[in-house]
Amino acid sequence: MKHSRKLRLSAVLALVATAAITLATAASAGGQLFREQIDEEESVVEVDFCGTEGLTVEFATHRVGMVHAVPHGRDGLPYFGFNLKVTEVVTNLANGNSVTSFATVRDKDQRVTDNGDGTLTVLVLTTGNAVLYGEDGKAIARNPGQVRFEILIDHGGTPTDPSDDEFLEFLGVVKESTGRSDDFCEAAVPVLLGS
């Protein structure tokens, strides 16, 4: 499910950026910078879905979970962790056909490096299980396993305070998925088209 993995990754990146910018980060006695519940919904329309000309779909996504950050190491740099349950319903706007993906995702920063130039490089481990279901409720694709990737963050001059951080760039995948990776497009497009 390459497309699903990309969407899951982009959702996680958006959550990292959102959490870093908007959450209060007063350090507690236990050292935790913050702990916040996530419950958000969004809807996005994509044209020519999966490279299929004329296939316009709507992604209705619901994310529920928890994000937290704790300081690590002698420099006290913040390390994020996420536990999410993500439901995505992908609907062909022309005929109403849909597929549904359920994913359980766990992300955790494995290494945060202060680059000395106002930026942090973060190595993130994402693990989880995603299952894509057709309209009849039967599983048509699966994507369990884990992937590692790096992101670049502007720490706003305060490397230990993520409240002013800004996501700059996705630096790439460091380790590809270790589990089964069914092709999301190959499974979803025939259902969405009704073929």
mmCIF file of C-alpha atoms in Angstrom:
data_model
loop_
_atom_site.group_PDB
_atom_site.id
_atom_site.type_symbol
_atom_site.label_atom_id
_atom_site.label_comp_id
_atom_site.label_asym_id
_atom_site.label_seq_id
_atom_site.Cartn_x
_atom_site.Cartn_y
_atom_site.Cartn_z
ATOM 1 C CA MET A 1 0.000 0.000 0.000
ATOM 2 C CA LYS A 2 2.561 2.543 -1.115
ATOM 3 C CA HIS A 3 -0.012 5.314 -1.464
ATOM 4 C CA SER A 4 -1.426 4.576 2.012
ATOM 5 C CA ARG A 5 2.055 4.587 3.509
ATOM 6 C CA LYS A 6 2.678 7.977 1.873
ATOM 7 C CA LEU A 7 -0.602 9.304 3.263
ATOM 8 C CA ARG A 8 0.114 7.876 6.697
ATOM 9 C CA LEU A 9 3.584 9.424 6.615
ATOM 10 C CA SER A 10 2.221 12.809 5.553
ATOM 11 C CA ALA A 11 -0.388 12.643 8.315
ATOM 12 C CA VAL A 12 2.307 11.937 10.881
ATOM 13 C CA LEU A 13 4.467 14.773 9.556
ATOM 14 C CA ALA A 14 1.518 17.141 9.788
ATOM 15 C CA LEU A 15 0.889 16.027 13.373
ATOM 16 C CA VAL A 16 4.555 16.533 14.282
ATOM 17 C CA ALA A 17 4.481 20.045 12.870
ATOM 18 C CA THR A 18 1.131 20.876 14.476
ATOM 19 C CA ALA A 19 2.124 19.503 17.862
ATOM 20 C CA ALA A 20 5.462 21.290 17.841
ATOM 21 C CA ILE A 21 3.911 24.625 16.967
ATOM 22 C CA THR A 22 0.660 24.701 18.920
ATOM 23 C CA LEU A 23 1.055 22.725 22.137
ATOM 24 C CA ALA A 24 2.125 24.309 25.398
ATOM 25 C CA THR A 25 5.416 22.912 26.605
ATOM 26 C CA ALA A 26 5.940 23.714 30.252
ATOM 27 C CA ALA A 27 8.206 21.017 31.668
ATOM 28 C CA SER A 28 6.620 19.074 34.505
ATOM 29 C CA ALA A 29 8.290 17.605 37.554
ATOM 30 C CA GLY A 30 8.470 14.241 35.768
ATOM 31 C CA GLY A 31 10.301 15.816 32.852
ATOM 32 C CA GLN A 32 7.488 15.375 30.338
ATOM 33 C CA LEU A 33 7.173 18.444 28.124
ATOM 34 C CA PHE A 34 3.560 17.715 27.218
ATOM 35 C CA ARG A 35 0.966 15.043 26.633
ATOM 36 C CA GLU A 36 -2.011 15.790 24.386
ATOM 37 C CA GLN A 37 -5.007 13.870 23.064
ATOM 38 C CA ILE A 38 -5.626 13.969 19.309
ATOM 39 C CA ASP A 39 -9.083 13.705 17.777
ATOM 40 C CA GLU A 40 -9.247 15.318 14.366
ATOM 41 C CA GLU A 41 -11.037 14.900 11.093
ATOM 42 C CA GLU A 42 -10.220 16.228 7.661
ATOM 43 C CA SER A 43 -11.396 15.827 4.110
ATOM 44 C CA VAL A 44 -9.224 16.207 1.003
ATOM 45 C CA VAL A 45 -10.079 15.788 -2.686
ATOM 46 C CA GLU A 46 -7.479 14.262 -5.016
ATOM 47 C CA VAL A 47 -7.695 14.389 -8.811
ATOM 48 C CA ASP A 48 -6.293 11.570 -11.000
ATOM 49 C CA PHE A 49 -5.960 9.307 -7.960
ATOM 50 C CA CYS A 50 -3.211 6.700 -8.260
ATOM 51 C CA GLY A 51 -2.342 8.064 -11.704
ATOM 52 C CA THR A 52 -5.766 7.101 -13.052
ATOM 53 C CA GLU A 53 -6.881 9.927 -15.313
ATOM 54 C CA GLY A 54 -10.324 11.239 -14.414
ATOM 55 C CA LEU A 55 -10.528 9.373 -11.084
ATOM 56 C CA THR A 56 -11.358 12.040 -8.511
ATOM 57 C CA VAL A 57 -11.661 10.826 -4.942
ATOM 58 C CA GLU A 58 -12.346 12.285 -1.535
ATOM 59 C CA PHE A 59 -10.264 11.186 1.451
ATOM 60 C CA ALA A 60 -12.223 11.459 4.701
ATOM 61 C CA THR A 61 -9.723 10.897 7.501
ATOM 62 C CA HIS A 62 -10.275 10.543 11.238
ATOM 63 C CA ARG A 63 -7.290 10.370 13.632
ATOM 64 C CA VAL A 64 -7.572 9.520 17.324
ATOM 65 C CA GLY A 65 -4.669 9.071 19.690
ATOM 66 C CA MET A 66 -2.045 10.590 21.905
ATOM 67 C CA VAL A 67 1.096 12.655 21.339
ATOM 68 C CA HIS A 68 3.722 13.367 23.964
ATOM 69 C CA ALA A 69 7.215 14.800 24.178
ATOM 70 C CA VAL A 70 9.955 14.230 26.714
ATOM 71 C CA PRO A 71 13.480 15.652 26.986
ATOM 72 C CA HIS A 72 16.379 13.245 26.342
ATOM 73 C CA GLY A 73 20.124 13.361 26.684
ATOM 74 C CA ARG A 74 22.381 15.911 28.284
ATOM 75 C CA ASP A 75 21.057 18.652 25.972
ATOM 76 C CA GLY A 76 17.419 17.939 26.867
ATOM 77 C CA LEU A 77 16.255 17.844 23.239
ATOM 78 C CA PRO A 78 12.560 16.947 22.871
ATOM 79 C CA TYR A 79 11.649 13.476 21.628
ATOM 80 C CA PHE A 80 8.101 12.966 20.327
ATOM 81 C CA GLY A 81 5.951 9.855 20.474
ATOM 82 C CA PHE A 82 2.567 9.194 18.843
ATOM 83 C CA ASN A 83 -0.015 6.456 19.209
ATOM 84 C CA LEU A 84 -2.735 6.837 16.581
ATOM 85 C CA LYS A 85 -5.695 5.035 15.140
ATOM 86 C CA VAL A 86 -6.415 6.341 11.649
ATOM 87 C CA THR A 87 -9.524 5.638 9.594
ATOM 88 C CA GLU A 88 -9.536 6.753 5.937
ATOM 89 C CA VAL A 89 -12.532 6.410 3.676
ATOM 90 C CA VAL A 90 -11.654 6.957 0.011
ATOM 91 C CA THR A 91 -14.724 7.655 -2.148
ATOM 92 C CA ASN A 92 -14.957 7.957 -5.932
ATOM 93 C CA LEU A 93 -16.917 11.189 -6.344
ATOM 94 C CA ALA A 94 -18.306 10.072 -9.728
ATOM 95 C CA ASN A 95 -20.019 6.848 -8.592
ATOM 96 C CA GLY A 96 -19.913 6.726 -4.778
ATOM 97 C CA ASN A 97 -17.782 3.555 -4.617
ATOM 98 C CA SER A 98 -15.412 3.514 -1.651
ATOM 99 C CA VAL A 99 -12.659 1.677 0.170
ATOM 100 C CA THR A 100 -11.789 2.027 3.850
ATOM 101 C CA SER A 101 -8.390 1.824 5.507
ATOM 102 C CA PHE A 102 -7.907 1.208 9.221
ATOM 103 C CA ALA A 103 -4.409 1.795 10.591
ATOM 104 C CA THR A 104 -2.833 1.629 14.005
ATOM 105 C CA VAL A 105 0.324 3.717 13.990
ATOM 106 C CA ARG A 106 3.057 4.184 16.561
ATOM 107 C CA ASP A 107 5.763 6.743 15.931
ATOM 108 C CA LYS A 108 8.716 7.582 18.077
ATOM 109 C CA ASP A 109 11.718 9.783 17.594
ATOM 110 C CA GLN A 110 14.789 7.565 17.742
ATOM 111 C CA ARG A 111 17.438 10.250 17.417
ATOM 112 C CA VAL A 112 17.296 14.051 17.510
ATOM 113 C CA THR A 113 20.445 15.856 16.357
ATOM 114 C CA ASP A 114 21.082 19.557 16.894
ATOM 115 C CA ASN A 115 22.784 20.560 13.636
ATOM 116 C CA GLY A 116 24.224 23.763 15.146
ATOM 117 C CA ASP A 117 22.573 25.933 12.485
ATOM 118 C CA GLY A 118 19.149 26.440 14.061
ATOM 119 C CA THR A 119 17.823 23.098 12.836
ATOM 120 C CA LEU A 120 17.232 19.632 14.236
ATOM 121 C CA THR A 121 17.431 16.407 12.225
ATOM 122 C CA VAL A 122 14.975 13.860 13.598
ATOM 123 C CA LEU A 123 15.122 10.129 12.864
ATOM 124 C CA VAL A 124 11.590 8.731 13.272
ATOM 125 C CA LEU A 125 10.541 5.083 13.609
ATOM 126 C CA THR A 126 6.983 4.390 12.456
ATOM 127 C CA THR A 127 5.423 1.000 13.158
ATOM 128 C CA GLY A 128 1.920 -0.207 12.665
ATOM 129 C CA ASN A 129 -0.621 -2.153 10.747
ATOM 130 C CA ALA A 130 -2.888 -0.890 7.972
ATOM 131 C CA VAL A 131 -5.654 -2.912 6.357
ATOM 132 C CA LEU A 132 -7.656 -1.800 3.313
ATOM 133 C CA TYR A 133 -11.234 -3.067 2.991
ATOM 134 C CA GLY A 134 -13.471 -3.168 -0.054
ATOM 135 C CA GLU A 135 -17.141 -2.218 -0.034
ATOM 136 C CA ASP A 136 -18.111 -5.762 1.037
ATOM 137 C CA GLY A 137 -16.008 -5.431 4.205
ATOM 138 C CA LYS A 138 -13.351 -7.932 3.101
ATOM 139 C CA ALA A 139 -9.661 -7.101 3.388
ATOM 140 C CA ILE A 140 -8.129 -6.391 -0.031
ATOM 141 C CA ALA A 141 -4.654 -5.138 0.993
ATOM 142 C CA ARG A 142 -2.407 -5.051 4.048
ATOM 143 C CA ASN A 143 0.624 -3.081 5.189
ATOM 144 C CA PRO A 144 2.106 -4.159 8.525
ATOM 145 C CA GLY A 145 5.665 -3.425 9.501
ATOM 146 C CA GLN A 146 7.892 -0.482 10.220
ATOM 147 C CA VAL A 147 9.704 2.271 8.357
ATOM 148 C CA ARG A 148 12.346 4.809 9.386
ATOM 149 C CA PHE A 149 12.616 8.322 7.947
ATOM 150 C CA GLU A 150 14.263 11.653 8.716
ATOM 151 C CA ILE A 151 12.782 15.139 8.918
ATOM 152 C CA LEU A 152 14.355 18.584 9.308
ATOM 153 C CA ILE A 153 12.947 20.989 11.921
ATOM 154 C CA ASP A 154 13.702 24.687 12.489
ATOM 155 C CA HIS A 155 13.902 24.947 16.283
ATOM 156 C CA GLY A 156 13.283 28.716 16.332
ATOM 157 C CA GLY A 157 16.405 29.401 18.366
ATOM 158 C CA THR A 158 15.208 27.240 21.258
ATOM 159 C CA PRO A 159 16.273 23.630 20.666
ATOM 160 C CA THR A 160 14.730 22.380 23.931
ATOM 161 C CA ASP A 161 11.360 24.134 23.453
ATOM 162 C CA PRO A 162 9.258 22.608 20.632
ATOM 163 C CA SER A 163 6.499 25.241 20.900
ATOM 164 C CA ASP A 164 8.211 27.470 18.315
ATOM 165 C CA ASP A 165 9.462 24.679 16.029
ATOM 166 C CA GLU A 166 8.637 24.622 12.332
ATOM 167 C CA PHE A 167 8.706 21.622 10.007
ATOM 168 C CA LEU A 168 11.088 22.380 7.118
ATOM 169 C CA GLU A 169 11.637 19.287 5.046
ATOM 170 C CA PHE A 170 11.148 15.549 4.684
ATOM 171 C CA LEU A 171 14.721 14.267 4.259
ATOM 172 C CA GLY A 172 13.814 10.797 3.067
ATOM 173 C CA VAL A 173 13.291 7.207 4.045
ATOM 174 C CA VAL A 174 16.254 5.696 5.893
ATOM 175 C CA LYS A 175 14.875 2.140 6.029
ATOM 176 C CA GLU A 176 12.035 0.911 3.810
ATOM 177 C CA SER A 177 9.057 -0.978 5.200
ATOM 178 C CA THR A 178 10.016 -4.264 6.804
ATOM 179 C CA GLY A 179 6.604 -5.880 6.472
ATOM 180 C CA ARG A 180 4.216 -6.877 3.752
ATOM 181 C CA SER A 181 3.531 -3.875 1.520
ATOM 182 C CA ASP A 182 0.544 -4.514 -0.732
ATOM 183 C CA ASP A 183 0.004 -1.924 -3.441
ATOM 184 C CA PHE A 184 -2.827 0.344 -2.278
ATOM 185 C CA CYS A 185 -3.545 1.628 -5.778
ATOM 186 C CA GLU A 186 -3.634 -1.834 -7.319
ATOM 187 C CA ALA A 187 -6.208 -2.944 -4.738
ATOM 188 C CA ALA A 188 -8.275 0.256 -4.489
ATOM 189 C CA VAL A 189 -8.654 1.473 -8.087
ATOM 190 C CA PRO A 190 -10.723 -1.500 -9.384
ATOM 191 C CA VAL A 191 -13.131 -1.151 -6.447
ATOM 192 C CA LEU A 192 -13.409 2.604 -6.863
ATOM 193 C CA LEU A 193 -14.055 2.277 -10.593
ATOM 194 C CA GLY A 194 -16.542 -0.564 -10.072
ATOM 195 C CA SER A 195 -14.653 -2.948 -12.338
#
